Coordinates of C-alpha atoms in Angstrom, one line a residue:
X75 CA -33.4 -13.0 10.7
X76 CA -34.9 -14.1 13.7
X77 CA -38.2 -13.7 13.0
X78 CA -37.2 -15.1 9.8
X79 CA -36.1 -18.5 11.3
X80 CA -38.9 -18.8 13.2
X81 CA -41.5 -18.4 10.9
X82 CA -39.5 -21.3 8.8
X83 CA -40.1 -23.6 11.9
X84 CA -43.7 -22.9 12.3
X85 CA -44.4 -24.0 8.5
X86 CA -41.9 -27.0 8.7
X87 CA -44.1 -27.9 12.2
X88 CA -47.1 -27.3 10.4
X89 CA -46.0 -29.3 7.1
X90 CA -45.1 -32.5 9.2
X91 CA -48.4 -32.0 10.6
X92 CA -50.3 -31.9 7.6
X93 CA -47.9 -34.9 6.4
X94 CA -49.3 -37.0 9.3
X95 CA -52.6 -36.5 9.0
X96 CA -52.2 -37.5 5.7
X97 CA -50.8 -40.4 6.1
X98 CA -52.9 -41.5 8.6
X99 CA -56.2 -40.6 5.9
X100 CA -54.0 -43.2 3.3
X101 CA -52.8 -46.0 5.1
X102 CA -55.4 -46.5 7.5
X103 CA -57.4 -48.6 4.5
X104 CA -54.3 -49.9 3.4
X105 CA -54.0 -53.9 3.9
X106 CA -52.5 -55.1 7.0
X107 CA -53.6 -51.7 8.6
X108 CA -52.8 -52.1 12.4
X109 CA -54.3 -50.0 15.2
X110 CA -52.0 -49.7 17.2
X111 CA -50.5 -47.6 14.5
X112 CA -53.3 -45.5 14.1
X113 CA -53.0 -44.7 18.0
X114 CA -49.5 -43.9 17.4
X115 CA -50.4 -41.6 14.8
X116 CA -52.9 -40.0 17.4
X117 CA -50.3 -39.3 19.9
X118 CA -48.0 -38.0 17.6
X119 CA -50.1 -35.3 15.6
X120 CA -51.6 -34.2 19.4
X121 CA -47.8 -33.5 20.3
X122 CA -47.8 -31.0 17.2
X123 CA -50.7 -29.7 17.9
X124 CA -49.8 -28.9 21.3
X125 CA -46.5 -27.7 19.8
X126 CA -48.3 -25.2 17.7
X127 CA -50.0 -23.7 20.3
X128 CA -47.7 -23.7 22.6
X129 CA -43.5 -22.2 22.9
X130 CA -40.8 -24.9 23.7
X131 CA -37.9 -24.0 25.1
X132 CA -35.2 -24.0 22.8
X133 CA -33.3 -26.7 25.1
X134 CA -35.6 -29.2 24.2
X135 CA -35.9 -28.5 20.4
X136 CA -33.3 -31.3 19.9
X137 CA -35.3 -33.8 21.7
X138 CA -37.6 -33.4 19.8
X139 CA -36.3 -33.4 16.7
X140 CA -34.8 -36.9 18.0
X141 CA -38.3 -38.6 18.9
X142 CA -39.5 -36.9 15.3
X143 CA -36.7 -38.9 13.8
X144 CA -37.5 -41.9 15.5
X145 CA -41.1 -42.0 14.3
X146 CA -40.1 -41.5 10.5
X147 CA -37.7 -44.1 11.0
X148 CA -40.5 -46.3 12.2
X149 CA -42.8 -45.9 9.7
X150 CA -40.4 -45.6 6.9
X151 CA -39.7 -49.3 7.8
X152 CA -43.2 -50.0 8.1
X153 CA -44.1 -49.0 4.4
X154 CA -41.3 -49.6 2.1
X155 CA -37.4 -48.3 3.4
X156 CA -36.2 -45.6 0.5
X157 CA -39.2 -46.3 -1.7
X158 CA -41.6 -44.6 1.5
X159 CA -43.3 -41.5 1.4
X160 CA -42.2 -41.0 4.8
X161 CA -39.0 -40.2 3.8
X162 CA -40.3 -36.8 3.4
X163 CA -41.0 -36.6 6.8
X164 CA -37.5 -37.0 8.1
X165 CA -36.0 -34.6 5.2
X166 CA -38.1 -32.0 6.6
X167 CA -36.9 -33.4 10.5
X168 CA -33.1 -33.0 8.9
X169 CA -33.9 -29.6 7.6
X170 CA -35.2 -28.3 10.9
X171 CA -32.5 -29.8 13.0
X172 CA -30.2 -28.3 11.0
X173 CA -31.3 -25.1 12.1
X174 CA -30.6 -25.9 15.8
X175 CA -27.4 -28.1 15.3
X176 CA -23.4 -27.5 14.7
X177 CA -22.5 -29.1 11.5
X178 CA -21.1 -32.3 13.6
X179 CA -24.3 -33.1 15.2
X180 CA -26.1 -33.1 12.5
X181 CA -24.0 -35.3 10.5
X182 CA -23.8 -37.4 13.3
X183 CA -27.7 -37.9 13.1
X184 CA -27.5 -38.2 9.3
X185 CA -25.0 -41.5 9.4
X186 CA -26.8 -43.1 12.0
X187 CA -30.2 -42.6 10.0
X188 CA -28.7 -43.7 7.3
X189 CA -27.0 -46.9 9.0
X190 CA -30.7 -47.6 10.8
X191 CA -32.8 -47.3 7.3
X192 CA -30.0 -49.5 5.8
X193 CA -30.0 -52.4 8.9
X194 CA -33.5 -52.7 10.3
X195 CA -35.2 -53.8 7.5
X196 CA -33.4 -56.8 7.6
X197 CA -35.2 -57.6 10.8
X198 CA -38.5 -56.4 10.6
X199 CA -40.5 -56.6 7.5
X200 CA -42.4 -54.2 5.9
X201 CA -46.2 -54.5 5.6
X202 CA -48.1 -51.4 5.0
X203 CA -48.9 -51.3 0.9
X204 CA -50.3 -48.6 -0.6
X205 CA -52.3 -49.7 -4.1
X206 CA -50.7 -47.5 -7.1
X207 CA -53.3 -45.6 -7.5
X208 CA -53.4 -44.5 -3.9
X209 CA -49.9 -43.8 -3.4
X210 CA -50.3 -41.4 -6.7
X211 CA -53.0 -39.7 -5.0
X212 CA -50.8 -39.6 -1.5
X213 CA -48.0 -38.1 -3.9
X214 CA -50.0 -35.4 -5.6
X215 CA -51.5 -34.2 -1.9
X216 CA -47.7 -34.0 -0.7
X217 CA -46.8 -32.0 -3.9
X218 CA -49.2 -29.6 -3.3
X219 CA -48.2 -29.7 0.6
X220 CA -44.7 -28.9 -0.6
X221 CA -45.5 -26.5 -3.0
X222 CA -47.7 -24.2 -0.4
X223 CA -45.0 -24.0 1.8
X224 CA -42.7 -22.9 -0.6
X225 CA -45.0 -20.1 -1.6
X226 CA -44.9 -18.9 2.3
X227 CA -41.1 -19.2 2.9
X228 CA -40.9 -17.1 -0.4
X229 CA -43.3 -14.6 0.9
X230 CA -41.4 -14.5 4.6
X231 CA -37.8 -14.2 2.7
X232 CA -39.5 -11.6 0.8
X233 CA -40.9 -10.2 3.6
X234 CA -37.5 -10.0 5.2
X235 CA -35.7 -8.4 2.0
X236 CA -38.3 -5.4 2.1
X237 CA -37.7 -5.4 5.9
X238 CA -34.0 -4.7 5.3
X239 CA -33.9 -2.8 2.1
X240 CA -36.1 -0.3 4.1
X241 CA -33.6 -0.1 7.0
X242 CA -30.6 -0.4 4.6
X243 CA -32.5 2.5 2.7
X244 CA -32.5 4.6 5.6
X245 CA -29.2 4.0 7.0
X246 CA -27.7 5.1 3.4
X247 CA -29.6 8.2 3.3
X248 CA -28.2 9.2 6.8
X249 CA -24.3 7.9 5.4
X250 CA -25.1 10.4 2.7
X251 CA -26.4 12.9 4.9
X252 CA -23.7 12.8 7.9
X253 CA -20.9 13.8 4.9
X254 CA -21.9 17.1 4.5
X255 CA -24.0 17.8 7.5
X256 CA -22.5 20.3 10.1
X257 CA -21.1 18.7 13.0
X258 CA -23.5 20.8 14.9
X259 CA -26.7 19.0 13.3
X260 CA -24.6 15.6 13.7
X261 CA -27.1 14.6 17.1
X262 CA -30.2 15.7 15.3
X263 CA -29.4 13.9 12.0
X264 CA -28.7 10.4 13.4
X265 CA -31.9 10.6 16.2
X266 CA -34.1 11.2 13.1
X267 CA -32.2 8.3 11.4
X268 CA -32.7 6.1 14.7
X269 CA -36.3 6.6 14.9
X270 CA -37.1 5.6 11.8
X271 CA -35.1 2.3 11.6
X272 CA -36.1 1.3 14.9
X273 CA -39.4 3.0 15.1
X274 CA -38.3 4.3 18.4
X275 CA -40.4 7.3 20.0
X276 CA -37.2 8.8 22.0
X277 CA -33.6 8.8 20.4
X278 CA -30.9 10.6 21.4
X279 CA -27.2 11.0 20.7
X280 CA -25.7 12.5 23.6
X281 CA -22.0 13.5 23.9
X282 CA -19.7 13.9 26.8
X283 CA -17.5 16.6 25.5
X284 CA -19.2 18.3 23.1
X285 CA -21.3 21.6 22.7
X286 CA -24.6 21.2 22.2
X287 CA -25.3 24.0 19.7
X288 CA -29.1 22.9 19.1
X289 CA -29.9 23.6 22.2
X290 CA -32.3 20.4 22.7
X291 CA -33.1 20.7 26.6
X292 CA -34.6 17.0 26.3
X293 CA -31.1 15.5 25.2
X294 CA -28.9 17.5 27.4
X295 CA -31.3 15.9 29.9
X296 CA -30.6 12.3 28.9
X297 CA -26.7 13.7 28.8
X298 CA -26.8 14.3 32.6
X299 CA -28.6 11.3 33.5
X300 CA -26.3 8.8 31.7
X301 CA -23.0 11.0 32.9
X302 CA -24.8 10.2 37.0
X303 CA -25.5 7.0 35.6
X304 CA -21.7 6.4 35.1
X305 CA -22.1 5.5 31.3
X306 CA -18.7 7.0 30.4
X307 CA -17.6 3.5 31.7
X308 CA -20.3 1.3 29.7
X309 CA -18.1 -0.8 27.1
X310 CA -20.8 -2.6 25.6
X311 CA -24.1 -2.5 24.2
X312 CA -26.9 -2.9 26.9
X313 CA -30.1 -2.0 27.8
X314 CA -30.9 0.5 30.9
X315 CA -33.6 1.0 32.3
X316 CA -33.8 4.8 32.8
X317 CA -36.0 7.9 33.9
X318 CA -36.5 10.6 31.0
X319 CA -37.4 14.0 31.7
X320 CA -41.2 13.6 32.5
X321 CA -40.7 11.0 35.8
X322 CA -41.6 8.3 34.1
X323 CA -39.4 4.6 34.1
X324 CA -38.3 3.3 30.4
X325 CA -36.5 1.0 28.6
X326 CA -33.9 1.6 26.8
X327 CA -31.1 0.3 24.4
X328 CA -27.4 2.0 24.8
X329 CA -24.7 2.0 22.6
X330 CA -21.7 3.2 24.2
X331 CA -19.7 5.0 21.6
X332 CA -15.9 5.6 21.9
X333 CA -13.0 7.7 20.3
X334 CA -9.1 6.6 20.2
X335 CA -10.0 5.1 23.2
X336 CA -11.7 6.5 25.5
X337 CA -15.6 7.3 25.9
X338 CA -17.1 9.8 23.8
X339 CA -20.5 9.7 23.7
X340 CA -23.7 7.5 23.9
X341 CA -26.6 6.4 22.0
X342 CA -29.5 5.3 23.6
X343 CA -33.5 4.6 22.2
X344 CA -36.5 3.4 23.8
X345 CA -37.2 -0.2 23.7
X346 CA -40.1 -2.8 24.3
X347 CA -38.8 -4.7 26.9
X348 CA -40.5 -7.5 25.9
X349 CA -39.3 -7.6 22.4
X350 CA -35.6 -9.3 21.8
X351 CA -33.0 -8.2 20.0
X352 CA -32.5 -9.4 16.7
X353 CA -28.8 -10.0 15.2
X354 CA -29.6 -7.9 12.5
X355 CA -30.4 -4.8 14.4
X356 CA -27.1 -5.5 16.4
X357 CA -24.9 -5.3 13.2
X358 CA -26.7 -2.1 12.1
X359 CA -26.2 -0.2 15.4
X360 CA -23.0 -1.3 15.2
X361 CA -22.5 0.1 11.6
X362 CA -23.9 3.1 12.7
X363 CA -21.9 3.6 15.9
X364 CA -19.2 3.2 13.4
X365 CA -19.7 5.7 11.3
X366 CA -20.9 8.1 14.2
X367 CA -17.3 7.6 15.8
X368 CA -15.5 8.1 12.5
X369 CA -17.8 11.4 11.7
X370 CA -16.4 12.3 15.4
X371 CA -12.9 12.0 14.5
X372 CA -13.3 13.8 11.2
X373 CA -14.4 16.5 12.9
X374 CA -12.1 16.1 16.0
X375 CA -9.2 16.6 12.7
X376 CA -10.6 19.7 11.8
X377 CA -11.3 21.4 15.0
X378 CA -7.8 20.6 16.1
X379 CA -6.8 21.8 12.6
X380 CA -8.7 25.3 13.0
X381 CA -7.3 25.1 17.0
X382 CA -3.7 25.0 15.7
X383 CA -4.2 28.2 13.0
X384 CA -6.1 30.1 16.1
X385 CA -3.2 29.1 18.1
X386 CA -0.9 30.4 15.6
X387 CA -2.9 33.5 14.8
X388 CA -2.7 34.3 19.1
X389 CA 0.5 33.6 19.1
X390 CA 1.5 36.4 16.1
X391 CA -1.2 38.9 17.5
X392 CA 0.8 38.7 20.6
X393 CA 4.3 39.1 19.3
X394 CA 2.7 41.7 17.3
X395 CA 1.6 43.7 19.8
X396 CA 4.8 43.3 21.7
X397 CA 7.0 44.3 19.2
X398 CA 4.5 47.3 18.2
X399 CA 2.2 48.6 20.8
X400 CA 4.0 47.8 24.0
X401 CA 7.7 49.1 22.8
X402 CA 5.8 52.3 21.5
X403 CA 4.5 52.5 25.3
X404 CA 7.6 52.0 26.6
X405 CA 9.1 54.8 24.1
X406 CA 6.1 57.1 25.5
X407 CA 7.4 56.7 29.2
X408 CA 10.7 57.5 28.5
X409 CA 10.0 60.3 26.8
X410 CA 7.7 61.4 29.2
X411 CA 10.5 61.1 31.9
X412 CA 13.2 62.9 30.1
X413 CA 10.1 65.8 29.8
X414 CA 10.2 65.7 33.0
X415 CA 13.6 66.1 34.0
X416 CA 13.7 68.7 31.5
X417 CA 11.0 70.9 32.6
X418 CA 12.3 74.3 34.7
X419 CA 12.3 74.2 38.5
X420 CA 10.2 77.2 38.5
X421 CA 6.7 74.8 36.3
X422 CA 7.5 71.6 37.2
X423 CA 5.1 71.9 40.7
X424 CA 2.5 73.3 38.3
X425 CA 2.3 70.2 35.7
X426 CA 3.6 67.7 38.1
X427 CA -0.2 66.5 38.8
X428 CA -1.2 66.3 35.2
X429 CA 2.0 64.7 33.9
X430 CA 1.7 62.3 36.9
X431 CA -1.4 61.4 35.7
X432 CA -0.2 61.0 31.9
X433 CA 2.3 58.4 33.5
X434 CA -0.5 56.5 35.8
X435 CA -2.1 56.2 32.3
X436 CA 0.9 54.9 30.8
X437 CA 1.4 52.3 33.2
X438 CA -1.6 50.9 33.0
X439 CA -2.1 50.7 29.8
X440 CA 1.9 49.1 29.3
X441 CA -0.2 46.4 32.0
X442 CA -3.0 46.1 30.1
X443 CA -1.1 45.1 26.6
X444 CA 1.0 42.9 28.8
X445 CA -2.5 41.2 30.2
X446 CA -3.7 40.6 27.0
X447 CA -0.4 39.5 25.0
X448 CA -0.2 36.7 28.2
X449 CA -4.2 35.7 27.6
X450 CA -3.2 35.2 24.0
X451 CA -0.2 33.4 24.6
X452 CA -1.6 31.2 27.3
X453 CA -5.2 30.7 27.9
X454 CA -7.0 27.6 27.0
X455 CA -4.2 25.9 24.4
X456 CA -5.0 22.7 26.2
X457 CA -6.3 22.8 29.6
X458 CA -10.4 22.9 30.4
X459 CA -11.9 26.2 31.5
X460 CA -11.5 25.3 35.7
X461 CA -7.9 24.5 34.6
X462 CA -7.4 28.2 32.6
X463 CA -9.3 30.2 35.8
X464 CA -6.9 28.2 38.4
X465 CA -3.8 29.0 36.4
X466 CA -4.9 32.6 36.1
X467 CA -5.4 33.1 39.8
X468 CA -2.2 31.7 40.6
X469 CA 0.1 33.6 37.9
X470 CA -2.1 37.0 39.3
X471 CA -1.7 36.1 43.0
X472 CA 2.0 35.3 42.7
X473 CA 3.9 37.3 45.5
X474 CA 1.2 38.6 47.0
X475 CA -0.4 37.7 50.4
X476 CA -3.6 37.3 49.3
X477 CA -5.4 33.9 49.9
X478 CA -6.8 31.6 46.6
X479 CA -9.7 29.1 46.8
X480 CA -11.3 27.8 44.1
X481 CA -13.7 25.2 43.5
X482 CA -15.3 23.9 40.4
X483 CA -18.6 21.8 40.4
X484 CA -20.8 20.0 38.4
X485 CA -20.3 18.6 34.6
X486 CA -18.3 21.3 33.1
X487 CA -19.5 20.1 29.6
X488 CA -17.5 21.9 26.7
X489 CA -19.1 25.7 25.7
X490 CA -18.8 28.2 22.7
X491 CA -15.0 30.1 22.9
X492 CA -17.1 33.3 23.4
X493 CA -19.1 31.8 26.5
X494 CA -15.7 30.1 27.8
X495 CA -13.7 33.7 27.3
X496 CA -16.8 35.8 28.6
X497 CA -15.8 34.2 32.0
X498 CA -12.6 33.6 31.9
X499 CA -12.3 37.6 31.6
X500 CA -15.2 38.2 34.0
X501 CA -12.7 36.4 37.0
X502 CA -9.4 37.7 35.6
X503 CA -11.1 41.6 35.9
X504 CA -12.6 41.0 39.1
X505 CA -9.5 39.2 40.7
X506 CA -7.3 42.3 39.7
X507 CA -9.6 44.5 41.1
X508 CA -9.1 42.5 44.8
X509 CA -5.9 43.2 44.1
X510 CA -5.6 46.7 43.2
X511 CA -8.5 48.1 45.3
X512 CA -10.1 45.8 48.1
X513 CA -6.9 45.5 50.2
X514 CA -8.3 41.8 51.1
X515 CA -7.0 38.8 52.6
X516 CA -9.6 36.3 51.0
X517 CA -10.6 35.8 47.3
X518 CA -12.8 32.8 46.6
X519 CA -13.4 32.0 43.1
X520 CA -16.3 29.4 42.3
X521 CA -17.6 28.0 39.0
X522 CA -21.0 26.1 39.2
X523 CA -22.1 24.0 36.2
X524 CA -26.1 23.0 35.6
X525 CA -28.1 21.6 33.0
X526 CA -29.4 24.8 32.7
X527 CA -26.5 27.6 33.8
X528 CA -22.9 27.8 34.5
X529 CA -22.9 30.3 37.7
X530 CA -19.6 32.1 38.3
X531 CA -18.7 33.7 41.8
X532 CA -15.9 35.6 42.8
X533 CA -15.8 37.1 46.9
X534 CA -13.3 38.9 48.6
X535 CA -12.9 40.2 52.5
X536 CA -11.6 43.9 51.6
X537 CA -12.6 47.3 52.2
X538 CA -15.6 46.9 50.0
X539 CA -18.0 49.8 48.9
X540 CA -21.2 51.7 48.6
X541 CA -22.6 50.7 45.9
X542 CA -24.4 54.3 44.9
X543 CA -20.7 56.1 45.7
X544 CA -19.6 54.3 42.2
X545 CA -22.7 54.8 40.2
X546 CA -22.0 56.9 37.3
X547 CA -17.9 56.1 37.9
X548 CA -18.2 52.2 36.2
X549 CA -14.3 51.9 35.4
X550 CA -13.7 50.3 32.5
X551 CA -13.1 46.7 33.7
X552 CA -16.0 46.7 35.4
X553 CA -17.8 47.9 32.2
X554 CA -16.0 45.1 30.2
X555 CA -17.0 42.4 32.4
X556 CA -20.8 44.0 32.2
X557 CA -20.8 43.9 28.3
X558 CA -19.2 40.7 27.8
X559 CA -21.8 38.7 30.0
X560 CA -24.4 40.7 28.5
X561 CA -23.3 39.3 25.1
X562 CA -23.9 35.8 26.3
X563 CA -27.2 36.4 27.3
X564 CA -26.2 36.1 31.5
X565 CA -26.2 38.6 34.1
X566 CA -23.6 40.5 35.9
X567 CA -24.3 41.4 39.8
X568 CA -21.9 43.2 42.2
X569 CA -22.6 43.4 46.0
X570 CA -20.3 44.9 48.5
X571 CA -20.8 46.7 51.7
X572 CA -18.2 48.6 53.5
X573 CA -15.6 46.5 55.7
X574 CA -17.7 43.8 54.5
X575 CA -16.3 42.7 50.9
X576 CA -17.3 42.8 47.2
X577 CA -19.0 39.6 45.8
X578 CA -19.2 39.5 41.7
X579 CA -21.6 37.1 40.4
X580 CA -22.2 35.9 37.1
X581 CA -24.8 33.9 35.8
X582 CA -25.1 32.5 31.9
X583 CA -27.8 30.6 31.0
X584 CA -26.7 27.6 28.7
X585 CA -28.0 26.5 25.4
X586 CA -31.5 25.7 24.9
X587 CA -32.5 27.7 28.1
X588 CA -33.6 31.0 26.0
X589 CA -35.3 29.0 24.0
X590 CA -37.2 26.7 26.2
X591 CA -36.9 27.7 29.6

């Protein structure tokens, strides 16, 4: 629209121009033909010319349009009031300023050109007389002036329609689009969109508490510098100037994008810093931020949706196994006590090692179903993954002496359940095995989130181990924690020395990394 406005401008500037120089070819032969006129017409079609060539600033856009009323007024008096060609020249003044000027300026300027036409005629006389046949000729040039410049406004508005349909085009295949695409694709979908409206080499959609399940290194790039960049406190549209991921300084326009509020996300594109913003590419991004946010919320219903019917599903699993599994263990202990009290004196030393070791079994698989009915019930209904491990290590460590700390750093940006429970199990197994085994004082639990891996690290001060005295003897908690890190493509590593600790380490790549790493 701006580009729109100014072309209109340039061909009104250029129209009065051509009106002046006509009128000067005209009158100058007509009778009473004064030169001091003609040097007025000089000056005045060197301003436009120098106008043409050169900006104004916007400021002085109503002076001038004040002088340029002044001179039609002039000459309209000069060469017959209403009946003057130059009338033409201050409608096209009028149109121009109206461009510029609220409604009540402009009619302002209206009355008092009417009331000026109106009154100084009566004092000055008109004296500049075209012959009939000349003004018919004067009449006919100006028609064809008119009719040229009606051609090129046609051709700029239609100009401006293809400009729009194109974008509008494009936004309505991505509305289209978004309604059925996965929310997974959502990022890739509007970038696409983004660079083709805006012809924009870089796009990206980066959100603050979503998993990136494309994997796209580059945008989880941008994600990180905006989050340092404190753009989860940006309210408004602005333009950043930022460094993407080859080093290099760019400009670029972000749309801060928020969800029942509070921030959700940004989008951001590369810019010409030299090139404005038009009001038209405002309304779009909003639209599009718009329907972004309402995808977000769509999908924000369902995921709570499917969160509630896993909830519910945990919840029965566990009661489940409550009612089934762990009162059939608790049946199997009794009955294996009253064996025991039943056995004769003259056996029981024989079989008291193997049924002791029947009941060690017992035990610990009646703790194990109790472990796993408390995970379902409890872990991650609400609370982030450093919130889960920090509740888990104080419900473990209750009433014992053994001291917790735990630290969390980094952007713990939301990952896949299977990444999220692969760790969660990884510290709850290695914490009971501090507390069964190590006899230590210590236990410090660290989780440290990159761009491109979430490290996990859990240390204790115990009695610690030779490694090569275990192999071949991996218990099954240690084999768990082995296979379920394996299964999220990360590594498992155990260190320990005698007198000297255990340290279990665990490092998981995060998306993208496989891939392009």
């Amino acid at each position: 629209m701006n580009r729109l406005l100014y072309e209109f401008r340039l061909v009104i500037y250029l129209f009065q121009w051509v009106l002046l120089l006509a009128f000067f070819f005209f009158y100058m032969k007509a009778p009473n033909w004064d030169y001091r006129v003609f040097t007025l017409f000089l000056m005045v079609t060197s301003v436009y010319a120098v106008i043409l060539a050169y900006a104004i600033p916007k400021k002085l856009w109503f002076l001038l349009g004040l002088i340029d009323m002044a001179i039609a007024i002039f000459f309209i008096v000069q060469t017959g009031k209403w009946d003057s060609p130059f009338m033409l020249f201050a409608y096209t003044t009028l149109l121009w300023l109206m461009l510029i000027l609220r409604l009540e300026q402009l009619l302002l300027i209206v009355g008092l050109f009417v009331i000026v036409i109106s009154l100084l005629p009566e004092f000055i006389d008109f004296t500049m007389i075209l012959s009939q046949t000349r003004l018919n000729q004067l009449r006919l040039l100006l028609d064809i002036t008119i009719w040229i410049s009606v051609l090129f406004w046609a051709r700029a508005v239609l100009r401006l329609m293809r400009y729009l349909y194109a974008k509008s085009y494009q936004v309505y295949l991505f509305l289209v689009k978004v309604g059925s695409v996965p929310a997974s694709h959502l990022c890739s979908v509007t970038e696409h969109m983004i660079r083709k409206v805006f012809h924009a080499q870089q796009a990206y959609l980066c959100l603050y508490h979503e998993h990136d399940a494309e994997g796209n290194w580059k945008r989880e790039f941008f994600l990180h510098t905006l989050l340092d960049a404190g753009a989860d406190k940006w309210r408004r549209f602005s333009v950043q100037t930022l460094n993407d991921y080859t080093g290099k300084e760019d400009t670029y326009a972000c749309i801060p994008l928020q969800l029942d509020g509070e921030a959700w996300g940004c989008l951001i594109y590369s810019i010409n810093p030299k090139r404005g913003f038009y009001r038209l590419d405002r309304i779009l991004l909003l639209f599009i931020s718009a329907v972004i946010c309402q995808h977000g919320k769509q999908n924000r219903a369902r995921y709570e949706l499917a969160q509630s019917l896993h909830n519910d599903m945990r919840r029965k699993l566990a009661q489940d196994m409550h009612d089934g599994l762990a009162q059939q263990l608790f049946f199997l202990s009794a009955q294996l006590f009253q064996l025991k009290r039943a056995i004769p004196e003259e056996i029981r030393e024989t079989l008291a090692e193997r049924l002791g070791q029947i009941e060690e079994r017992i035990k610990w698989c009646h703790q194990e179903v109790r472990h796993t009915i408390t995970h379902l019930r409890q872990f991650r209904e609400s609370e982030q993954i450093a919130e889960a491990i920090e509740q888990l290590l104080k419900r473990m460590t209750a009433g014992t002496d053994l001291q917790i700390r735990f630290s969390a750093k980094g952007h713990v940006i939301e990952e896949e359940l299977i990444v999220l429970d692969a760790i969660y199990r990884m510290v709850e197994e290695a914490t009971a095995n501090a507390i069964k085994h190590a006899r230590a004082q210590n236990l410090s639990v660290s989780v440290e989130a990159s761009s491109v891996q979430v490290k996990v690290r859990v240390k204790d001060d115990g009695i610690g181990f030779l490694p090569e005295e275990k192999e071949g003897t991996n218990t099954y908690g240690v084999i768990g924690m082995k296979e379920r890190i394996n299964e999220v493509g990360g590594t498992l590593h155990i260190r320990s020395k005698p007198q000297e600790g255990t340290e279990v380490t665990a490092i998981i790549p995060r998306r993208g990394v496989e891939m392009f790493g």
